[in-house]
């Protein structure tokens, strides 16, 4: 085994014999211990060999800190005990939700379990919402294939699901004559290989984006790029799935699995034991741990954090599309596309993201330095970017494998398992295509035990919540006459009515938190960040769910906003 | 065809400024419409159940709702049309008149008005605007929101909290929460001096043994679903946190009183120029903006320290809004860096009056200072102040004769600290 020997020599030289690599069943396993997380990641990245091995499992013990365990819901009951769904989907992000909806096209019973309290609570709701053209993906990558297909599917999917989507196009800007000249030649590469892109000279570029850095001398324009609300799409997918019969169980974490003769026999959760025929692993940053439980581990996730900042509408008028400068998106080195400046579907400018390796899979904290660094970098594109225009910032964790590619396949050893794992950028773009293939794989696996047909009553059409301030005045007036609640504005920044908030609470996927309402109809997304509308939304939730004020949560159990009536509460 | 309802004066905002403006315009015989977003009039006064309102105006110590009631009770005897639960979603200006689109529970209404008065108040700065990092957990409130929960809903948003910022609402909430049994660990202020009124520091903090820590700020919050702790750091003279000074304080809420921003999104939408210092419109002594027939008053114009001045500014705007539109000849009023700002920022030389009221704030704490008002080389006024503090707004009446206003040089305000022996 000359490759393995050579690799072990390299690892030994770099890490002083503290780690070693071995082969097991077609996979490469790294073992040993290191006290620096960047070294753990570096060891993984330098050992990857996609041609020789099906995957890399990084079992290096990290001794430099305590890796926090997965956050588990406090809920304990037996609501799901004994359930026997045809397909059990683990994970309710964009991937799990999309798969659930595509699976309902077959006559299979679907159960999706999500450990958080709502759809799209972790990586999906912290995404920049770009539908990527696939500029910097290498032909041959799984993610490139799904990106290209997914991008093409967006118009139809968003039409069916009634989700706003805009093909705004993306500009990659080049500074200096030499770079611009290279970009000019670059357009022929893209015409040949795809995605379609064309070169724009300085004048043509500034006609479209007049407020960008005057030092920009040319840009490549990719018209297939677009923007969508990542959580909006995930919620729409989930709601359409629910309308077509899929079951959803929130606050439900998979704790272990029983695997017999290469088949998952049962899946135990905090809400009872489930006996699924097929399991789909769409568990995001935890997809490697789900694979391990299913006795089918051949990849590892190294979490990579990114921070985005949202600017006020007023400061967002400076740009219209998606603009980034060549060299700022740290593309190759750090494996992220770094959207640069993105005019989101809700017309805010989004700045970011960056890419930082971390061993905490749920570390959603932001820090000042990251935000400043991102702004500093993006000023190359727009010199008038100021942190003071920020209305909010947030961090998400990408579920990167060491191969830096998606894992979309049936289980290697475990026969009733499909992986939709290792999904990082461009996961949102790829989701529609991934869901199509994964649902097909699930149906194929199920057809080994019974016949699987198309679901004759599947309805692809989903109706979103009507946004009053997007209607014509006549239409809006007519809606108010039907329901006066549409005429009572409770969020002044985003002009959201009481009626829309009520609508958000009565959908096929339940919602009973402030953040849940915010993700569905946007009160609190504006410049006051919920200062005025927060208490009003809280009261509407309480009225509609018949719960007392003190039981209403910001985003999850344990996140109650109020403690109880004045004069009755005493500090502990 | 869109049907328009006609009014002489339309006031946006039914808080203290808007109420005063509407009543003043009504007294002049104008046909007045008052538009309020919420179900009840009174604006933020509704939740200010502490006293201290009306000392200047009524020589009485009233609570917020009582103060508001003094105006609201006059409405039934007036001809002011009041629309509550109504929201102005857009304004268009056509040949000197304003056309408003108003969303109400009865449908969309269209209003045509000769004069327009902005009295939409202000909003609070948020945790994100002052760079607080960490997780997005429950338990971070602006002081006004915490006040709403406590006083309107009657529910406690915290049992043990840290207050960041020594603005007046923060100080009031420190006392209020303490009275309701919550523990206020301390008030932290990044600046070296408190930003609230002296009387509030004394009555809300000292009287309740709540410590005030200046030159310290909150940099991070910790927690999962609910806040569990905050990190407090000392700051240097540029308000930047000093590394190594971090201190973790366990608590369940962070309450922010870190500044107010006048609400002017609608005003900006019709191109009304704002003063970057006040973040409100640039106005003349009648609170008329640079757009003829459009007025601004109250906290939408500049953040006031006392509601009495808010009412006064509303009356000024309402009176003028009801009057005829005359040709204006505007002279700029400016200030140097020794003042935070001065309002009004213009003087109408054509106005038939001599007495003019100015509001200003000093940039720094000054023990003994001389205010000088000049026009070109001429000194119009020199006035001594024994004590000036940025949180405390100063009201100044100035008598200016038409001769004094000749020439195009701006009127200049400046402060000079007196030398102490």
CSV table of C-alpha atoms in Angstrom, one decimal, chain A residues 196-570:
chain,number,residue,atom,x,y,z
A,196,UNK,CA,-23.2,30.9,-18.9
A,197,UNK,CA,-21.4,34.1,-18.1
A,198,UNK,CA,-20.3,37.1,-20.1
A,199,UNK,CA,-17.8,39.9,-19.7
A,200,UNK,CA,-19.0,43.4,-19.1
A,201,UNK,CA,-16.6,46.4,-19.5
A,202,UNK,CA,-16.4,49.1,-16.9
A,203,UNK,CA,-19.1,51.3,-18.4
A,204,UNK,CA,-21.6,48.5,-18.9
A,205,UNK,CA,-21.1,47.3,-15.3
A,206,UNK,CA,-21.5,50.8,-13.8
A,207,UNK,CA,-24.6,51.3,-15.7
A,208,UNK,CA,-26.1,48.4,-13.8
A,209,UNK,CA,-24.4,48.9,-10.4
A,210,UNK,CA,-23.5,52.5,-10.3
A,211,UNK,CA,-22.5,52.7,-6.6
A,212,UNK,CA,-19.7,50.1,-6.6
A,213,UNK,CA,-16.0,50.8,-6.2
A,214,UNK,CA,-14.9,53.0,-9.1
A,215,UNK,CA,-11.6,51.0,-9.2
A,216,UNK,CA,-13.5,48.1,-10.7
A,217,UNK,CA,-12.4,47.7,-14.3
A,218,UNK,CA,-14.7,45.0,-15.5
A,219,UNK,CA,-17.0,42.2,-14.4
A,220,UNK,CA,-18.2,38.8,-15.4
A,221,UNK,CA,-22.0,38.6,-15.3
A,222,UNK,CA,-23.8,35.3,-14.6
A,223,UNK,CA,-27.5,35.7,-15.3
A,224,UNK,CA,-28.5,32.4,-13.8
A,225,UNK,CA,-27.8,33.5,-10.2
A,226,UNK,CA,-30.7,34.4,-8.1
A,227,UNK,CA,-32.0,35.0,-4.6
A,228,UNK,CA,-34.6,33.3,-2.5
A,229,UNK,CA,-35.5,33.2,1.2
A,230,UNK,CA,-33.8,30.0,2.3
A,231,UNK,CA,-36.1,29.5,5.3
A,232,UNK,CA,-39.1,30.7,3.3
A,233,UNK,CA,-38.4,28.0,0.7
A,234,UNK,CA,-37.8,25.3,3.4
A,235,UNK,CA,-41.1,26.2,5.2
A,236,UNK,CA,-43.0,26.1,1.9
A,237,UNK,CA,-41.5,22.7,1.0
A,238,UNK,CA,-42.5,21.4,4.5
A,239,UNK,CA,-46.0,22.9,4.3
A,240,UNK,CA,-46.6,21.4,0.9
A,241,UNK,CA,-45.3,18.0,2.2
A,242,UNK,CA,-47.6,18.3,5.2
A,243,UNK,CA,-50.6,19.2,2.9
A,244,UNK,CA,-49.7,16.0,0.9
A,245,UNK,CA,-49.8,13.8,4.0
A,246,UNK,CA,-46.3,13.9,5.4
A,247,UNK,CA,-46.1,13.9,9.2
A,248,UNK,CA,-43.7,16.2,11.0
A,249,UNK,CA,-42.5,15.8,14.6
A,250,UNK,CA,-40.5,18.7,16.1
A,251,UNK,CA,-38.4,18.7,19.3
A,252,UNK,CA,-37.6,15.1,18.3
A,253,UNK,CA,-34.0,14.0,18.3
A,254,UNK,CA,-32.7,10.6,17.1
A,255,UNK,CA,-30.7,9.1,20.0
A,256,UNK,CA,-29.7,5.7,18.6
A,257,UNK,CA,-30.5,3.1,16.1
A,258,UNK,CA,-30.7,-0.7,16.1
A,259,UNK,CA,-29.1,-2.2,13.0
A,260,UNK,CA,-29.6,-5.9,12.2
A,261,UNK,CA,-28.1,-7.6,9.2
A,262,UNK,CA,-27.3,-4.3,7.5
A,263,UNK,CA,-30.8,-3.0,8.0
A,264,UNK,CA,-32.0,-0.3,10.4
A,265,UNK,CA,-34.5,-2.1,12.5
A,266,UNK,CA,-35.6,0.7,14.8
A,267,UNK,CA,-34.7,4.3,15.6
A,268,UNK,CA,-35.0,5.5,19.1
A,269,UNK,CA,-35.9,9.1,19.9
A,270,UNK,CA,-36.9,11.2,22.9
A,271,UNK,CA,-40.5,10.7,21.8
A,272,UNK,CA,-40.4,6.9,21.5
A,273,UNK,CA,-39.0,4.2,19.2
A,274,UNK,CA,-39.8,4.3,15.5
A,275,UNK,CA,-39.8,1.3,13.1
A,276,UNK,CA,-39.2,2.8,9.7
A,277,UNK,CA,-38.7,0.9,6.5
A,278,UNK,CA,-36.3,3.4,5.0
A,279,UNK,CA,-34.3,6.1,6.8
A,280,UNK,CA,-33.1,9.3,5.1
A,281,UNK,CA,-30.1,11.0,6.7
A,282,UNK,CA,-30.6,14.8,6.2
A,283,UNK,CA,-29.2,15.7,9.5
A,284,UNK,CA,-26.9,18.5,8.4
A,285,UNK,CA,-23.9,19.0,10.8
A,286,UNK,CA,-24.9,15.9,12.6
A,287,UNK,CA,-25.2,13.7,9.4
A,288,UNK,CA,-22.0,11.9,10.2
A,289,UNK,CA,-23.3,11.0,13.7
A,290,UNK,CA,-26.5,9.7,12.2
A,291,UNK,CA,-24.4,7.7,9.7
A,292,UNK,CA,-22.5,6.3,12.7
A,293,UNK,CA,-25.6,5.2,14.5
A,294,UNK,CA,-26.8,3.5,11.3
A,295,UNK,CA,-23.5,1.7,11.1
A,296,UNK,CA,-22.7,3.3,7.8
A,297,UNK,CA,-20.0,5.8,8.5
A,298,UNK,CA,-17.7,6.7,5.7
A,299,UNK,CA,-17.4,10.5,6.0
A,300,UNK,CA,-16.8,13.1,8.7
A,301,UNK,CA,-18.2,16.6,9.1
A,302,UNK,CA,-15.9,19.4,10.0
A,303,UNK,CA,-18.1,22.3,10.9
A,304,UNK,CA,-17.3,25.6,9.3
A,305,UNK,CA,-18.8,28.8,10.6
A,306,UNK,CA,-19.9,31.8,8.6
A,307,UNK,CA,-21.2,35.1,9.6
A,308,UNK,CA,-23.6,37.3,7.6
A,309,UNK,CA,-24.7,40.9,8.3
A,310,UNK,CA,-28.0,42.4,7.1
A,311,UNK,CA,-28.1,46.1,6.3
A,312,UNK,CA,-31.0,48.5,6.8
A,313,UNK,CA,-33.3,49.1,3.7
A,314,UNK,CA,-32.0,52.6,3.5
A,315,UNK,CA,-28.4,51.5,3.2
A,316,UNK,CA,-29.5,48.7,0.9
A,317,UNK,CA,-30.5,51.0,-2.0
A,318,UNK,CA,-26.9,51.2,-3.1
A,319,UNK,CA,-27.0,47.9,-5.0
A,320,UNK,CA,-29.5,45.8,-6.9
A,321,UNK,CA,-28.1,42.3,-7.5
A,322,UNK,CA,-25.3,40.1,-6.2
A,323,UNK,CA,-21.8,41.6,-6.5
A,324,UNK,CA,-18.5,40.3,-5.3
A,325,UNK,CA,-14.9,41.0,-6.2
A,326,UNK,CA,-12.6,38.4,-7.5
A,327,UNK,CA,-10.3,37.4,-4.7
A,328,UNK,CA,-12.5,38.3,-1.8
A,329,UNK,CA,-14.6,35.3,-1.7
A,330,UNK,CA,-11.7,33.1,-0.5
A,331,UNK,CA,-13.1,30.5,-2.9
A,332,UNK,CA,-10.5,27.8,-3.3
A,333,UNK,CA,-8.7,28.0,-0.1
A,334,UNK,CA,-11.6,27.9,2.3
A,335,UNK,CA,-14.2,26.1,0.2
A,336,UNK,CA,-16.9,28.7,0.4
A,337,UNK,CA,-18.3,30.8,-2.3
A,338,UNK,CA,-18.6,33.9,-0.1
A,339,UNK,CA,-21.6,35.6,-1.7
A,340,UNK,CA,-20.0,39.0,-1.2
A,341,UNK,CA,-22.9,41.5,-1.4
A,342,UNK,CA,-26.3,40.0,-1.9
A,343,UNK,CA,-29.4,42.0,-2.4
A,344,UNK,CA,-31.8,39.6,-0.7
A,345,UNK,CA,-35.3,38.7,-1.9
A,346,UNK,CA,-36.6,41.1,0.8
A,347,UNK,CA,-34.4,43.9,-0.6
A,348,UNK,CA,-31.9,44.1,2.2
A,349,UNK,CA,-28.2,44.0,1.4
A,350,UNK,CA,-26.5,41.0,3.0
A,351,UNK,CA,-22.7,41.2,3.6
A,352,UNK,CA,-20.8,38.0,4.0
A,353,UNK,CA,-20.1,35.3,4.8
A,354,UNK,CA,-16.7,34.4,6.1
A,355,UNK,CA,-15.4,30.9,6.8
A,356,UNK,CA,-14.0,29.8,10.1
A,357,UNK,CA,-13.3,26.1,11.1
A,358,UNK,CA,-14.8,25.2,14.5
A,359,UNK,CA,-15.4,22.1,16.5
A,360,UNK,CA,-18.7,23.3,17.9
A,361,UNK,CA,-21.5,22.2,15.6
A,362,UNK,CA,-24.1,24.5,17.1
A,363,UNK,CA,-22.0,27.6,17.9
A,364,UNK,CA,-24.3,30.3,16.5
A,365,UNK,CA,-22.6,33.1,18.3
A,366,UNK,CA,-21.4,36.1,16.4
A,367,UNK,CA,-18.4,38.1,17.3
A,368,UNK,CA,-17.4,41.7,16.4
A,369,UNK,CA,-14.1,40.8,14.8
A,370,UNK,CA,-15.7,38.5,12.2
A,371,UNK,CA,-18.2,41.2,11.2
A,372,UNK,CA,-15.5,43.9,10.9
A,373,UNK,CA,-13.3,41.6,8.9
A,374,UNK,CA,-16.0,40.7,6.4
A,375,UNK,CA,-16.9,44.4,6.0
A,376,UNK,CA,-13.2,45.3,5.5
A,377,UNK,CA,-13.0,42.7,2.7
A,378,UNK,CA,-16.2,43.7,1.0
A,379,UNK,CA,-15.2,47.3,0.9
A,380,UNK,CA,-13.2,46.3,-2.1
A,381,UNK,CA,-16.5,46.0,-3.9
A,382,UNK,CA,-18.4,48.8,-2.3
A,383,UNK,CA,-16.2,51.3,-0.3
A,384,UNK,CA,-19.3,52.8,1.4
A,385,UNK,CA,-20.1,49.8,3.5
A,386,UNK,CA,-20.5,50.7,7.2
A,387,UNK,CA,-21.1,48.4,10.1
A,388,UNK,CA,-23.4,51.1,11.6
A,389,UNK,CA,-25.9,50.4,8.8
A,390,UNK,CA,-26.3,46.8,10.1
A,391,UNK,CA,-29.7,45.9,11.6
A,392,UNK,CA,-28.6,42.4,12.5
A,393,UNK,CA,-26.0,39.7,12.1
A,394,UNK,CA,-26.0,36.0,12.5
A,395,UNK,CA,-23.8,32.9,12.2
A,396,UNK,CA,-24.4,29.5,10.7
A,397,UNK,CA,-22.4,26.3,10.5
A,398,UNK,CA,-21.8,24.6,7.3
A,399,UNK,CA,-21.7,20.8,7.3
A,400,UNK,CA,-18.5,20.3,5.3
A,401,UNK,CA,-17.0,16.9,4.6
A,402,UNK,CA,-13.3,16.5,4.2
A,403,UNK,CA,-14.0,15.7,0.5
A,404,UNK,CA,-15.7,19.1,0.4
A,405,UNK,CA,-18.5,17.5,-1.5
A,406,UNK,CA,-22.1,16.3,-1.0
A,407,UNK,CA,-22.8,12.7,0.0
A,408,UNK,CA,-26.0,11.8,-2.0
A,409,UNK,CA,-26.3,8.1,-2.1
A,410,UNK,CA,-27.8,4.9,-0.7
A,411,UNK,CA,-26.0,3.5,2.3
A,412,UNK,CA,-22.8,1.8,1.6
A,413,UNK,CA,-23.4,-1.1,4.0
A,414,UNK,CA,-26.8,-0.4,5.5
A,415,UNK,CA,-29.3,-1.3,3.0
A,416,UNK,CA,-32.4,0.8,4.0
A,417,UNK,CA,-30.6,4.1,4.3
A,418,UNK,CA,-30.1,7.1,2.0
A,419,UNK,CA,-27.7,9.8,2.8
A,420,UNK,CA,-28.2,13.5,1.9
A,421,UNK,CA,-25.3,14.6,3.9
A,422,UNK,CA,-22.3,16.9,3.9
A,423,UNK,CA,-24.5,19.7,2.5
A,424,UNK,CA,-22.8,23.0,2.5
A,425,UNK,CA,-22.8,25.7,-0.1
A,426,UNK,CA,-24.5,25.5,-2.6
A,427,UNK,CA,-27.0,23.4,-0.7
A,428,UNK,CA,-29.9,25.8,-1.1
A,429,UNK,CA,-29.4,25.8,-4.9
A,430,UNK,CA,-29.0,22.1,-5.0
A,431,UNK,CA,-31.9,21.2,-2.7
A,432,UNK,CA,-34.6,20.7,-5.4
A,433,UNK,CA,-32.4,18.4,-7.4
A,434,UNK,CA,-31.1,16.5,-4.3
A,435,UNK,CA,-34.7,16.0,-3.1
A,436,UNK,CA,-35.8,14.6,-6.5
A,437,UNK,CA,-32.9,12.0,-6.5
A,438,UNK,CA,-33.2,11.1,-2.8
A,439,UNK,CA,-36.9,10.5,-3.0
A,440,UNK,CA,-36.3,8.3,-6.0
A,441,UNK,CA,-33.7,6.3,-4.1
A,442,UNK,CA,-36.0,6.0,-1.1
A,443,UNK,CA,-38.8,4.7,-3.4
A,444,UNK,CA,-36.4,2.2,-5.1
A,445,UNK,CA,-35.3,0.9,-1.7
A,446,UNK,CA,-38.9,0.6,-0.6
A,447,UNK,CA,-39.9,-1.2,-3.8
A,448,UNK,CA,-37.6,-4.1,-2.8
A,449,UNK,CA,-40.2,-5.0,-0.2
A,450,UNK,CA,-43.4,-3.7,-1.8
A,451,UNK,CA,-44.7,-2.1,-4.9
A,452,UNK,CA,-44.4,1.7,-4.9
A,453,UNK,CA,-46.7,3.8,-7.1
A,454,UNK,CA,-47.1,7.5,-7.7
A,455,UNK,CA,-49.3,9.3,-5.3
A,456,UNK,CA,-52.4,10.0,-7.4
A,457,UNK,CA,-53.6,12.8,-5.1
A,458,UNK,CA,-50.3,14.6,-4.9
A,459,UNK,CA,-50.9,18.4,-5.2
A,460,UNK,CA,-47.7,20.3,-6.2
A,461,UNK,CA,-49.4,23.7,-5.7
A,462,UNK,CA,-48.9,25.4,-2.4
A,463,UNK,CA,-50.3,28.8,-1.4
A,464,UNK,CA,-48.0,31.1,0.6
A,465,UNK,CA,-49.2,33.7,3.0
A,466,UNK,CA,-50.4,36.8,1.1
A,467,UNK,CA,-48.2,39.8,1.8
A,468,UNK,CA,-50.5,42.8,2.0
A,469,UNK,CA,-48.0,45.4,1.1
A,470,UNK,CA,-47.1,43.7,-2.1
A,471,UNK,CA,-50.7,43.9,-3.4
A,472,UNK,CA,-52.2,46.7,-5.4
A,473,UNK,CA,-54.1,49.2,-3.3
A,474,UNK,CA,-57.4,48.0,-4.8
A,475,UNK,CA,-56.7,44.4,-4.1
A,476,UNK,CA,-55.5,45.2,-0.6
A,477,UNK,CA,-58.6,47.2,0.1
A,478,UNK,CA,-60.7,44.3,-1.0
A,479,UNK,CA,-58.8,41.9,1.3
A,480,UNK,CA,-59.3,44.3,4.2
A,481,UNK,CA,-63.0,44.4,3.6
A,482,UNK,CA,-63.1,40.6,3.8
A,483,UNK,CA,-60.9,40.5,6.9
A,484,UNK,CA,-60.3,43.8,8.8
A,485,UNK,CA,-57.3,42.3,10.5
A,486,UNK,CA,-55.4,42.8,7.2
A,487,UNK,CA,-56.0,46.6,7.7
A,488,UNK,CA,-54.3,46.7,11.2
A,489,UNK,CA,-50.6,47.2,10.8
A,490,UNK,CA,-48.7,45.8,13.8
A,491,UNK,CA,-45.1,45.9,12.4
A,492,UNK,CA,-44.4,49.4,11.2
A,493,UNK,CA,-41.0,48.8,9.8
A,494,UNK,CA,-42.1,46.0,7.4
A,495,UNK,CA,-45.8,47.0,7.3
A,496,UNK,CA,-47.1,43.6,8.4
A,497,UNK,CA,-50.8,43.3,9.4
A,498,UNK,CA,-52.4,41.5,12.3
A,499,UNK,CA,-54.1,39.3,9.7
A,500,UNK,CA,-50.8,38.1,8.2
A,501,UNK,CA,-49.5,37.2,11.7
A,502,UNK,CA,-52.6,35.2,12.4
A,503,UNK,CA,-52.2,33.5,9.0
A,504,UNK,CA,-48.7,32.4,10.0
A,505,UNK,CA,-50.1,30.7,13.1
A,506,UNK,CA,-52.6,28.6,11.2
A,507,UNK,CA,-50.6,26.7,8.5
A,508,UNK,CA,-50.1,23.0,7.8
A,509,UNK,CA,-46.8,23.2,9.8
A,510,UNK,CA,-47.6,24.6,13.2
A,511,UNK,CA,-45.9,27.8,14.4
A,512,UNK,CA,-46.1,29.2,17.9
A,513,UNK,CA,-43.0,31.3,18.5
A,514,UNK,CA,-42.0,34.9,17.9
A,515,UNK,CA,-39.2,33.9,15.6
A,516,UNK,CA,-41.4,31.4,13.8
A,517,UNK,CA,-43.8,34.2,13.0
A,518,UNK,CA,-40.8,36.4,12.0
A,519,UNK,CA,-39.5,33.8,9.6
A,520,UNK,CA,-42.9,33.4,8.0
A,521,UNK,CA,-44.2,37.0,7.7
A,522,UNK,CA,-41.3,39.2,8.8
A,523,UNK,CA,-42.4,41.3,11.8
A,524,UNK,CA,-39.2,42.1,13.6
A,525,UNK,CA,-37.0,41.8,10.5
A,526,UNK,CA,-36.9,45.6,10.2
A,527,UNK,CA,-34.8,48.3,11.7
A,528,UNK,CA,-36.5,48.3,15.1
A,529,UNK,CA,-35.8,44.5,15.4
A,530,UNK,CA,-39.2,43.8,17.0
A,531,UNK,CA,-39.0,46.6,19.7
A,532,UNK,CA,-42.6,47.7,18.8
A,533,UNK,CA,-44.1,44.7,17.3
A,534,UNK,CA,-42.6,42.0,19.5
A,535,UNK,CA,-45.2,42.5,22.4
A,536,UNK,CA,-48.0,42.7,19.8
A,537,UNK,CA,-47.0,39.5,18.1
A,538,UNK,CA,-46.7,37.8,21.5
A,539,UNK,CA,-50.2,38.8,22.4
A,540,UNK,CA,-51.6,37.5,19.0
A,541,UNK,CA,-49.8,34.2,19.6
A,542,UNK,CA,-51.3,34.0,23.1
A,543,UNK,CA,-54.8,34.7,21.8
A,544,UNK,CA,-54.6,32.3,18.9
A,545,UNK,CA,-52.9,29.4,20.7
A,546,UNK,CA,-54.9,30.0,24.0
A,547,UNK,CA,-51.7,30.0,25.9
A,548,UNK,CA,-50.8,32.4,28.7
A,549,UNK,CA,-48.3,35.1,27.9
A,550,UNK,CA,-45.6,33.6,30.0
A,551,UNK,CA,-45.6,30.4,27.9
A,552,UNK,CA,-44.8,32.1,24.6
A,553,UNK,CA,-41.3,31.5,23.5
A,554,UNK,CA,-38.9,33.5,21.4
A,555,UNK,CA,-37.8,30.6,19.3
A,556,UNK,CA,-37.6,27.4,21.3
A,557,UNK,CA,-38.7,25.7,24.6
A,558,UNK,CA,-36.7,27.3,27.4
A,559,UNK,CA,-36.8,30.6,25.5
A,560,UNK,CA,-39.9,32.1,27.2
A,561,UNK,CA,-40.0,35.8,27.1
A,562,UNK,CA,-41.9,36.6,30.3
A,563,UNK,CA,-41.8,35.2,33.8
A,564,UNK,CA,-45.3,35.8,35.1
A,565,UNK,CA,-47.4,38.5,36.5
A,566,UNK,CA,-45.9,41.5,38.3
A,567,UNK,CA,-46.2,41.3,42.1
A,568,UNK,CA,-46.4,37.6,41.9
A,569,UNK,CA,-42.9,36.8,40.7
A,570,UNK,CA,-40.1,36.7,43.1
